[in-house]
Amino acid sequence: MGLTYQSTRGGEKEVTASMAILQGLAKDGGLFMPSGIPELDVPLEKLASMTYQETAYEVMKLFLTDYTEAELKDCIARAYDSKFDTEEIAPLAKADGAYYLELYHGSTIAFKDMALSILPHLMTTAARKNHVDREIVILTATSGDTGKAAMAGFADVPGTRIIVFYPKDGVSKVQELQMRTQKGDNTSVVAIRGNFDDAQTGVKKIFGDKDLEAELAGKGFRFSSANSINIGRLVPQIVYYVYAYAKLLEAGEIDKGEKINVVVPTGNFGNILAAYFAKRMGLPVKTLVCASNDNKVLYDFFTTGIYDRKREFILTNSPSMDILISSNLERLIYLSTGCDARANAALMRRLSEEGRYEVTPEMRVFMSDFAGGFATQEQDAATIRRLFDDTGYLIDTHTGVAAAVYANYRKESGDGTKTVIASTASPYKFSHSVMEAIAGREGLEGKDEFEIVDALSALSGVAVPQAVEEIRHAAVRHNRECGVGDMKNEVKDILGIS
Ligand SMILES: *Cc1c(COP(=O)(O)O)cnc(C)c1O
């Protein structure tokens, strides 16, 4: 038997990879974790000459051990195709001494495409393998990017429906339009009068509702998740770190065995956790720099060992990182306890009941591969502007947080290790804030969203991506809105079972 999966809270064990993907969240509210982290079994020098798709297979086969070679290769081929605007899928750009790993060349121009292009295929394959014939209802909370990427992946996929909840005033104009113009009869979008944490907590609550589950089962539905709590999101995200290292090796930018640092603009802790998994698989990575915006709960955690969500939620110009409850941190906490599900469950209970927990000194030592940093909105904007003025390279506001944190980390630590910065969105997804960063308020005056897009293109010389052109004239198809307490009723209404 290959790798199995278990809940971080101990309530479920020995689940296959395909079942873990199908379920999304474990029944006890925990997250699925593999029974061990496998080592890469192909030398990096060999990976250096491989395509993205070939690399994806070499990484994912080690985790998704109950998928056949043909199944996995088929999922990979369907996911990483011409939906991406470059054959490299995740190209590296060198600017100002760092390597920007551009993860935004997929159909919705944010890094969520990297995993959400393949998740629908992994999930429908899992349903087939496990003889599941109920319709899969994907419930997703989004801080702006997951929702669109998940809908793009699941739109019109037979046997699936997708319902997305986003914070009404917490996303960019482009993000909102991208979601509300989504096509596909199986897609639904709901704006909630609350923030991302409210949306995520509400979705988790619906998952844990046993009565609703039974009611749905009777009507031929089962829930799953496209959020990064699904292990089917995490595994495809490991691939691009391995790929980036291999491509740096191929280009002669690093020597065999040379360690690199990785900086990741972080929200739900999924992307950086994937980088950590890559390190544990044997990728030569030294430090993982976790970059936060003004919602710096993770910075505080890595510097004090105390996780405290009881604080003001700040809406920033990097909205996909406006999060106070970083779900995937639970996986790291679990590992740091020596995979002690009971100890982890106790901490998570404290988080939900008291809003805070503290880890032990031993657990902190375990996490010493991580360094925390944060950047304010002003620092973010100044960094975007400086990089653009100095090099002509344009980054979005999330990547700007990472770049600002990196500059600070480098200065304070004196650590000159070569560094990959995860670039998580196209600057066009946040045109308004990016334009303001490089041209000041005058750059925005009298312009609507699409005039800003065009001005940004004229100024930067970067072509407007197809994903933005598509929404310029698209009709709005989704108008639902509800309060935080009404999410369950909204789901029932959408599914026609109320
Ligand atoms: C989702 C997102 C992030 C945060 O990633 P996590 O995996 O949630 O930490 C950062 N930047 C952008 C643009 C995103 O869409």
PDB file of C-alpha atoms in Angstrom, residues 88 90-105 244 247-248 253 387 391-395 399 419-423:
ATOM      1  CA  GLU A  88       7.068  27.267 -19.331  1.00  0.00           C
ATOM      2  CA  ALA A  90       5.765  29.082 -14.326  1.00  0.00           C
ATOM      3  CA  PRO A  91       8.602  31.239 -15.725  1.00  0.00           C
ATOM      4  CA  LEU A  92      11.328  32.889 -13.649  1.00  0.00           C
ATOM      5  CA  ALA A  93      12.232  36.555 -14.092  1.00  0.00           C
ATOM      6  CA  LYS A  94      15.406  37.986 -12.621  1.00  0.00           C
ATOM      7  CA  ALA A  95      15.090  41.528 -11.289  1.00  0.00           C
ATOM      8  CA  ASP A  96      17.055  43.504  -8.742  1.00  0.00           C
ATOM      9  CA  GLY A  97      19.073  40.455  -7.696  1.00  0.00           C
ATOM     10  CA  ALA A  98      16.119  38.156  -6.956  1.00  0.00           C
ATOM     11  CA  TYR A  99      14.281  35.546  -8.999  1.00  0.00           C
ATOM     12  CA  TYR A 100      10.562  36.167  -9.356  1.00  0.00           C
ATOM     13  CA  LEU A 101       8.680  32.924  -9.902  1.00  0.00           C
ATOM     14  CA  GLU A 102       5.686  34.077 -11.949  1.00  0.00           C
ATOM     15  CA  LEU A 103       2.782  31.900 -10.906  1.00  0.00           C
ATOM     16  CA  TYR A 104       0.134  33.969 -12.671  1.00  0.00           C
ATOM     17  CA  HIS A 105       0.202  32.778 -16.266  1.00  0.00           C
ATOM     18  CA  ALA A 244      12.041  26.639 -10.168  1.00  0.00           C
ATOM     19  CA  LYS A 247      15.398  25.628 -13.924  1.00  0.00           C
ATOM     20  CA  LEU A 248      17.875  27.762 -11.944  1.00  0.00           C
ATOM     21  CA  GLU A 253      22.258  30.468 -11.901  1.00  0.00           C
ATOM     22  CA  LEU A 387      11.460  48.062  -8.546  1.00  0.00           C
ATOM     23  CA  THR A 391      14.368  47.814 -13.508  1.00  0.00           C
ATOM     24  CA  GLY A 392      11.110  48.307 -15.441  1.00  0.00           C
ATOM     25  CA  TYR A 393       9.771  45.111 -13.864  1.00  0.00           C
ATOM     26  CA  LEU A 394       6.168  45.396 -12.675  1.00  0.00           C
ATOM     27  CA  ILE A 395       4.765  43.360  -9.784  1.00  0.00           C
ATOM     28  CA  THR A 399       4.243  40.207  -4.641  1.00  0.00           C
ATOM     29  CA  THR A 419      16.321  33.949  -3.392  1.00  0.00           C
ATOM     30  CA  VAL A 420      13.146  32.981  -5.204  1.00  0.00           C
ATOM     31  CA  ILE A 421      10.166  35.267  -4.599  1.00  0.00           C
ATOM     32  CA  ALA A 422       6.765  33.753  -5.314  1.00  0.00           C
ATOM     33  CA  SER A 423       4.977  36.201  -7.604  1.00  0.00           C
TER      34      SER A 423
END
